[in-house]
Short mmCIF file of C-alpha atoms in Angstrom, two decimals:
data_model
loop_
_atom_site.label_atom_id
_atom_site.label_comp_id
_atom_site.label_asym_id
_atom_site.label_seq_id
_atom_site.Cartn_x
_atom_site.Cartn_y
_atom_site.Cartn_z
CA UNK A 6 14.13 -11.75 11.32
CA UNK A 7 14.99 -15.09 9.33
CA UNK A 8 12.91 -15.96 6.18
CA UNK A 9 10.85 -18.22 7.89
CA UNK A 10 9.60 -15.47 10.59
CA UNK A 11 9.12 -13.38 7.73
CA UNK A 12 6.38 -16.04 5.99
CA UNK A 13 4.82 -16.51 9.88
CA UNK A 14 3.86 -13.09 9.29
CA UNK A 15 2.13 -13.49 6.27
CA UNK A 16 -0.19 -16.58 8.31
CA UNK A 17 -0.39 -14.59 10.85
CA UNK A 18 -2.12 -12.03 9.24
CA UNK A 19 -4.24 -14.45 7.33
CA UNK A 20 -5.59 -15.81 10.31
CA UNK A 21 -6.07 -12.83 12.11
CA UNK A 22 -9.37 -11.98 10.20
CA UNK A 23 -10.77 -15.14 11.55
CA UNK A 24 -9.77 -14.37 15.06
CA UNK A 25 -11.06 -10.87 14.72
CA UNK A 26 -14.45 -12.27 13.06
CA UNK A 27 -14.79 -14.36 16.05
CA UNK A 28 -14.38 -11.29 18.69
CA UNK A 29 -17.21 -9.55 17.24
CA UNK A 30 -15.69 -5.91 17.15
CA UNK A 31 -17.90 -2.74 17.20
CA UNK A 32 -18.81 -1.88 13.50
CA UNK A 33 -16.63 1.15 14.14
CA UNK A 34 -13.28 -0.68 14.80
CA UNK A 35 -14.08 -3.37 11.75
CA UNK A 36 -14.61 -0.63 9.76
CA UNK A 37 -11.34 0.94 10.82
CA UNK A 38 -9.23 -2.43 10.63
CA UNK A 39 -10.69 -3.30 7.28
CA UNK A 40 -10.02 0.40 5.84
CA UNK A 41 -6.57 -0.19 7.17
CA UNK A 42 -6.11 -3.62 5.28
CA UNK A 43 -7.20 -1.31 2.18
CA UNK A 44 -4.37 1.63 3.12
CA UNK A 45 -1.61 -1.27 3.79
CA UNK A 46 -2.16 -2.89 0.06
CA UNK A 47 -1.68 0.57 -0.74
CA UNK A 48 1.13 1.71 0.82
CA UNK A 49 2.72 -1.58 0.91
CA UNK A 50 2.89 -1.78 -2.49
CA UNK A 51 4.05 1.65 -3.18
CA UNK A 52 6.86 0.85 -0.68
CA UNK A 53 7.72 -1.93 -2.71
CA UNK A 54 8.33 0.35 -5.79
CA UNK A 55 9.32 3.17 -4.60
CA UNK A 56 11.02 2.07 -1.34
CA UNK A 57 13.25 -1.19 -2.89
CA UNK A 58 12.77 -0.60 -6.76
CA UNK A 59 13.71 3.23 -6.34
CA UNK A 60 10.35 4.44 -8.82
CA UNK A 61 8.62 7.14 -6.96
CA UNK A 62 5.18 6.88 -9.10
CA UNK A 63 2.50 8.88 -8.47
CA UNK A 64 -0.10 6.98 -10.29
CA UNK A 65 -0.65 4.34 -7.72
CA UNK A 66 -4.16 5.62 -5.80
CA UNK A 67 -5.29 6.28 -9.75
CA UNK A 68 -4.26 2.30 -10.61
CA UNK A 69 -6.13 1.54 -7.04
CA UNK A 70 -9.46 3.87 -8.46
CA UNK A 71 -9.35 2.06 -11.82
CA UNK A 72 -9.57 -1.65 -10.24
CA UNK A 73 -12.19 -0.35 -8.17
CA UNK A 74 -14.31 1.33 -11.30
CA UNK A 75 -13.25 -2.26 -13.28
CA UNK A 76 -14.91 -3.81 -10.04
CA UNK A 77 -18.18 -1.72 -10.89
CA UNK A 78 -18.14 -2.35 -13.97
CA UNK A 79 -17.71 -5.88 -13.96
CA UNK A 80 -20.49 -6.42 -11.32
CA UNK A 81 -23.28 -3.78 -13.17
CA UNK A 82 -22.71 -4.20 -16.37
CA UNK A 83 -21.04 -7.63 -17.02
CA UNK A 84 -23.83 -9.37 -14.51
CA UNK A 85 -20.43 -10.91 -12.64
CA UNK A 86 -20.30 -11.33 -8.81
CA UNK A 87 -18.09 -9.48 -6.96
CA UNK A 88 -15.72 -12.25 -5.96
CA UNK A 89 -14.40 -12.31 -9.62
CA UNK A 90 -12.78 -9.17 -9.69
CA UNK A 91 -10.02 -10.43 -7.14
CA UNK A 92 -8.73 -12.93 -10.02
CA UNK A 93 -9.71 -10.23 -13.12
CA UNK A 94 -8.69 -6.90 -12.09
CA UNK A 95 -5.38 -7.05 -10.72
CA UNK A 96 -4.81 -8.99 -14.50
CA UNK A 97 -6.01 -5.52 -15.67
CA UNK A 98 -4.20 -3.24 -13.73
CA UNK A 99 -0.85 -5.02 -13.96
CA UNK A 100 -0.98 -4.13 -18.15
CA UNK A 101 -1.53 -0.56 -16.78
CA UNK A 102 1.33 -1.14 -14.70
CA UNK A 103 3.73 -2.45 -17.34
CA UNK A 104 2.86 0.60 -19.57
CA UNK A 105 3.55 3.08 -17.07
CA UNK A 106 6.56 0.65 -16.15
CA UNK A 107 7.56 1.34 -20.11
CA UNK A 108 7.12 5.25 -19.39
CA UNK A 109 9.31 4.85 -16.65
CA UNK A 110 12.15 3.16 -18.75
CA UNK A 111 12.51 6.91 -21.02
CA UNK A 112 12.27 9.15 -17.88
CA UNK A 113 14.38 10.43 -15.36
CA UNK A 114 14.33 12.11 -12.12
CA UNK A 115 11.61 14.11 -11.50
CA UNK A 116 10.19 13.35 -14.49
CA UNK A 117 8.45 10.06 -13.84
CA UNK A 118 6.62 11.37 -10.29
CA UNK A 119 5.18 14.00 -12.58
CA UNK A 120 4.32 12.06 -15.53
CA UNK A 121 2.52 9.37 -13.35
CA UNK A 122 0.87 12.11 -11.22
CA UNK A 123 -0.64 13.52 -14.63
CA UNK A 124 -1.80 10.27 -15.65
CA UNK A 125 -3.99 9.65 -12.02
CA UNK A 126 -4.70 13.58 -12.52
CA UNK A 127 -6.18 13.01 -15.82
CA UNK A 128 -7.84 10.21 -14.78
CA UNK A 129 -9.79 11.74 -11.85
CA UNK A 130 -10.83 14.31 -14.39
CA UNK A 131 -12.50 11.60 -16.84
CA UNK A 132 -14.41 10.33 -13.71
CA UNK A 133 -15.93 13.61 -13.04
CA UNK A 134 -16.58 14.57 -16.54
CA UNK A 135 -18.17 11.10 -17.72
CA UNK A 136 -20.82 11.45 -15.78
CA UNK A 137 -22.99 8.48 -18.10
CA UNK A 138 -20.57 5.93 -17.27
CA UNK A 139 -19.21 6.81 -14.16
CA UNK A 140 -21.93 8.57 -12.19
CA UNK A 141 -19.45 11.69 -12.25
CA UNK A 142 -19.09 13.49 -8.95
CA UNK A 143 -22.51 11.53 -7.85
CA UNK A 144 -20.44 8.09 -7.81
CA UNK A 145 -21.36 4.92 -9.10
CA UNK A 146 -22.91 2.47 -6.86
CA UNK A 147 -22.53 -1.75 -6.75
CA UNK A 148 -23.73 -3.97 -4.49
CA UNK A 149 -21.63 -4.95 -1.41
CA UNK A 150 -20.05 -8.35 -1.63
CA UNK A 151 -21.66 -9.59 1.45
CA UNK A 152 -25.64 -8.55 2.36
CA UNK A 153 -26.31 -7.61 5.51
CA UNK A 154 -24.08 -5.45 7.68
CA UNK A 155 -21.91 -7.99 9.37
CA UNK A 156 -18.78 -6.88 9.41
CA UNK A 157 -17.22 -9.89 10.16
CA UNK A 158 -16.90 -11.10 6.37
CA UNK A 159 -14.81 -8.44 5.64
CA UNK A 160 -12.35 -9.10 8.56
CA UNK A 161 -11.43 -12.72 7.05
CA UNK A 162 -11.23 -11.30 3.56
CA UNK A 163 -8.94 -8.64 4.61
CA UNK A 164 -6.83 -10.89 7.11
CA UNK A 165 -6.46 -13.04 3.65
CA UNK A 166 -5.39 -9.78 1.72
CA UNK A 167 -3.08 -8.49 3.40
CA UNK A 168 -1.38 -12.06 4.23
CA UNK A 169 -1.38 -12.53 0.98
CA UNK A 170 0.68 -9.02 0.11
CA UNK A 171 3.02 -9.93 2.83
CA UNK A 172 3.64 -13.16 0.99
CA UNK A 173 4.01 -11.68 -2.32
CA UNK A 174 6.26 -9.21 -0.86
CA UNK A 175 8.31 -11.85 1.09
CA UNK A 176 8.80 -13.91 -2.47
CA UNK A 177 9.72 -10.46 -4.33
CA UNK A 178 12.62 -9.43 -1.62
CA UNK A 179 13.85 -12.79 -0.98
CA UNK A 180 14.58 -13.78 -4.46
CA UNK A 181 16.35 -12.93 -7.09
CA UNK A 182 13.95 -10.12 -8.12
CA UNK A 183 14.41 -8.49 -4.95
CA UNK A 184 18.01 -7.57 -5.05
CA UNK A 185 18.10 -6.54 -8.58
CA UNK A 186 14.84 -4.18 -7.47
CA UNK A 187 17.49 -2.68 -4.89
CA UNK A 188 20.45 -2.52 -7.27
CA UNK A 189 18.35 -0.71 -10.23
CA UNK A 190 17.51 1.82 -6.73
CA UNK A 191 20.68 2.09 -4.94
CA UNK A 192 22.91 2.98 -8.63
CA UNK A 193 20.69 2.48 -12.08
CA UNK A 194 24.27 2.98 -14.16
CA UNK A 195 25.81 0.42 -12.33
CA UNK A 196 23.45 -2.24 -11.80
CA UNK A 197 23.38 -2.08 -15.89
CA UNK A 198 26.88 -2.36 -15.74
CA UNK A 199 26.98 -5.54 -14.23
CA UNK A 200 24.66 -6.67 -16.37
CA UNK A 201 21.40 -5.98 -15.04
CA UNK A 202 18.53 -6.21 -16.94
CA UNK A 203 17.07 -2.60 -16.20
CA UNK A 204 13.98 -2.74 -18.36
CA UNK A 205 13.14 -6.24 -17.13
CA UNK A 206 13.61 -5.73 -13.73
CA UNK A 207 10.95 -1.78 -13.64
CA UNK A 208 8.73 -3.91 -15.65
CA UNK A 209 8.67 -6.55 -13.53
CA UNK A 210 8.05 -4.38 -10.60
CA UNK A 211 5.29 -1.87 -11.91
CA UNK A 212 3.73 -4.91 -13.24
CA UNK A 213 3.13 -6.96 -9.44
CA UNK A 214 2.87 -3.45 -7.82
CA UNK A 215 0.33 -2.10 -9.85
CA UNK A 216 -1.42 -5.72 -9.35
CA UNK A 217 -1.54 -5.68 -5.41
CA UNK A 218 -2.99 -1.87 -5.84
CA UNK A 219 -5.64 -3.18 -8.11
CA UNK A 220 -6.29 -5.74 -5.55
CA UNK A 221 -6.98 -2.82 -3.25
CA UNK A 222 -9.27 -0.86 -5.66
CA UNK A 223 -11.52 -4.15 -6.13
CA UNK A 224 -11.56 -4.90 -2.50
CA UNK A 225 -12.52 -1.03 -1.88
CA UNK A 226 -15.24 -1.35 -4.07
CA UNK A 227 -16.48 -4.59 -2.92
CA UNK A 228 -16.90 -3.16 0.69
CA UNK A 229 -17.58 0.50 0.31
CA UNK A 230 -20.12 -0.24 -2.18
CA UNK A 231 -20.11 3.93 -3.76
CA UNK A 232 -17.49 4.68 -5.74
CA UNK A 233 -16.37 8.40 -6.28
CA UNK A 234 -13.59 10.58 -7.94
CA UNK A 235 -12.48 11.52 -4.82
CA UNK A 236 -10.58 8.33 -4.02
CA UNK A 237 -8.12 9.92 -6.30
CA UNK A 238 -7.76 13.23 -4.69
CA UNK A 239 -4.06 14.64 -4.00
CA UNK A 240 -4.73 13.88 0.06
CA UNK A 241 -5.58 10.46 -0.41
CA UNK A 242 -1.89 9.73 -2.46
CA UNK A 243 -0.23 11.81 -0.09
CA UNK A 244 -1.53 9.79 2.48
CA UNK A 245 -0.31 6.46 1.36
CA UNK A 246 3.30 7.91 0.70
CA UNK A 247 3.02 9.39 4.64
CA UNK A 248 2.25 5.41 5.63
CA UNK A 249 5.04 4.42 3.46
CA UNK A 250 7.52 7.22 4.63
CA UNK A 251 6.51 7.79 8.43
CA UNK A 252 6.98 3.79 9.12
CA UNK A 253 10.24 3.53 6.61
CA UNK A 254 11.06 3.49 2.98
CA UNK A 255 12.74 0.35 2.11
CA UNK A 256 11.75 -1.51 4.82
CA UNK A 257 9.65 -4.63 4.31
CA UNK A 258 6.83 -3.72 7.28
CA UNK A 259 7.34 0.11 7.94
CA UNK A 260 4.14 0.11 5.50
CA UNK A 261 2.30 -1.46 8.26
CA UNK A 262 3.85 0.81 10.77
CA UNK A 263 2.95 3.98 8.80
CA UNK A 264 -0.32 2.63 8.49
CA UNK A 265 -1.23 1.82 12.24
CA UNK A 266 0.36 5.39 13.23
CA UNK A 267 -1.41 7.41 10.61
CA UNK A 268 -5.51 5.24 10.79
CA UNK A 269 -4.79 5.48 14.80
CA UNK A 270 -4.46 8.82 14.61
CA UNK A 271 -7.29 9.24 11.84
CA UNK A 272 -9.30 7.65 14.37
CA UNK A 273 -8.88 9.99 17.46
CA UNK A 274 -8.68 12.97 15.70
CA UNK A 275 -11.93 12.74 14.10
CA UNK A 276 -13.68 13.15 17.07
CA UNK A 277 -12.90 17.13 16.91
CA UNK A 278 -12.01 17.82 13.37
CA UNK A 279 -11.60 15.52 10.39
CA UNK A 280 -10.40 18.98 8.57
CA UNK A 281 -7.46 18.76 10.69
CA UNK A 282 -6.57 15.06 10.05
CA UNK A 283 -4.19 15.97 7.10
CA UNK A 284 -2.31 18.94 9.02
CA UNK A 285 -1.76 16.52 12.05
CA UNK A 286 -0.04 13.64 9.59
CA UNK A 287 1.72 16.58 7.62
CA UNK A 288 2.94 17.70 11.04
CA UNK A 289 4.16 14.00 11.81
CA UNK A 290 5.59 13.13 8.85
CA UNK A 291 7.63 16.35 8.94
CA UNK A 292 8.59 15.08 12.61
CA UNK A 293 9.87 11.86 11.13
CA UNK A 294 11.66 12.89 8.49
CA UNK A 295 13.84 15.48 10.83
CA UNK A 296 14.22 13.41 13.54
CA UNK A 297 13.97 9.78 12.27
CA UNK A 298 14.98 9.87 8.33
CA UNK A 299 14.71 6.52 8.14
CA UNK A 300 11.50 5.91 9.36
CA UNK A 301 9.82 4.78 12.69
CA UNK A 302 11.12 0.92 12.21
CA UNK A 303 14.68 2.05 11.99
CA UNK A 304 15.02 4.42 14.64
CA UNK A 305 13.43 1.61 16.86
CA UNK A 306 15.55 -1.35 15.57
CA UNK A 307 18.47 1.06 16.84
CA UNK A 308 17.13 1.34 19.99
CA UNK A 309 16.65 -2.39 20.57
CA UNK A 310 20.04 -2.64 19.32
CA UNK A 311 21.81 -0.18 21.80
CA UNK A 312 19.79 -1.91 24.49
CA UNK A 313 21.10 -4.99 24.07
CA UNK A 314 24.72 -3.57 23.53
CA UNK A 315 23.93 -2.01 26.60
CA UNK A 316 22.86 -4.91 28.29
CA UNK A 317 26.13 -7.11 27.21
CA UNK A 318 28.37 -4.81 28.20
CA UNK A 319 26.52 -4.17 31.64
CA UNK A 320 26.72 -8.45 31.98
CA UNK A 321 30.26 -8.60 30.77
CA UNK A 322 31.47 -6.03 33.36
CA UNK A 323 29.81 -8.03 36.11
CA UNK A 324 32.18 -10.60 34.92
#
């Protein structure tokens, strides 16, 4: 796809909210698509860290919990309306994200998935312990953005989000930022030996990833309107690096891919079993990684691509 496809995209999906407003979907399937706008900030994001910047944090769903408390906060306590905390939090979790980006700069390895995974860990803990502030395991309550139960609200404002991530996305990979992100992931040692800026460059990228997952805890909280310590559980972060890893690490939409494989199942299969929801994405995941290591996108490009081979060669031997 050429740059300018990529950026249709991104319009695309800002105007599909509008065209999905206008359908008038069952409250069921809003509720589905705009959880799913949620889930693709998410895992987008996370993709964009870990998939082209090559840092597998674990703190992401704990950065996405702490924009959505900030949301709570801001609307309770601070008398703001929920609107604000689209242009405020994101502010706030991007300093989160530059000092776990400056964590990230002294660790290696292993050491960074388990330093950030302590860090969402210890956060979920504070939720459930501070029960004054936070409501503990009770959650904290603030009111929705939009009275009533339309749905259809929500469908523009997530069309607009998720446009908007495609678009910060598109800017990231297509610039200058975007191919240092893959040098630092493909060789750290020798992207610094061509003069790289390494701390720059995992600053730079915790910093507008840990924004975009902010983004997702404030819309979360804006539409959900109950706010718990289970949106940092160990399923839900596993869940976003399934979306991430099912469609395709490294790849600019196998977020979205992952995403519509993993809520479409989510959907069907709670009809006989939500307990079973995480087996059955374990169970594909495992699939994908066997049998398509590079994710669902790839192993499909390659298809189209040895169909069309396929197809020359068929026209040239008519010749």
């Amino acid at each position: 796809m050429t740059k300018s496809m990529h950026y249709g995209v991104a319009v695309l999906f800002a105007l599909s909210g509008f065209a999905l407003a206008a359908v008038g979907l069952k409250p069921i399937f809003a509720d589905l698509l705009i959880l799913s706008a949620y889930y693709l900030l998410l895992a987008g994001s996370w993709n964009l860290l870990a998939g082209f910047a090559g840092q597998y944090s674990f703190a992401h769903i704990g950065l996405a919990a702490a924009g959505a408390y900030a949301t709570a906060a801001m609307v309770n306590w601070a008398g703001l309306p929920g609107w604000t905390a689209f242009l405020a939090v994101p502010v706030f979790t991007a300093i989160v994200g530059g000092v776990l980006g400056l964590v990230a700069l002294r660790v290696r390895g292993v050491q960074l998935p388990l330093i950030t995974f302590a860090f969402a860990g210890a956060f979920a803990v504070f939720l459930a312990a501070a029960a004054d502030i936070t409501g503990g395991s009770m959650g904290m309550q603030l009111p929705k953005l939009f009275a009533g139960f339309d749905r259809s609200p929500y469908l523009v404002l997530a069309g607009l989000l998720t446009g908007l991530f495609f678009l910060v996305q598109n800017l990231v990979l297509d610039g200058r930022l975007g191919l240092l992100m893959q040098s630092v992931r493909d060789d750290e040692e020798v992207a610094r030996g061509i003069g790289v800026d390494i701390f720059r460059v995992k600053i730079t990228a915790f910093v507008i990833t840990a924004a975009l997952a902010g983004l997702a805890g404030a819309f979360y909280a804006n539409y959900v309107g109950v706010l718990a310590p289970t949106m940092l559980s160990m399923s839900e972060m596993g869940m976003v690096v399934a979306m991430a890893v099912i469609g395709g690490l490294g790849h600019r939409y196998g977020a979205l891919a992952g995403v519509l494989v993993i809520r479409t199942l989510e959907h069907f299969v709670r009809g006989f079993g939500a307990e079973y929801t995480l087996v059955i994405i374990t169970g594909v995941a495992l699939v994908v990684v066997l049998f398509f290591r590079e994710g669902i996108i790839a192993a499909f490009g390659k298809r189209l691509d040895r169909a069309a081979q396929q197809k020359r060669w068929a026209g040239s031997g008519a010749h």
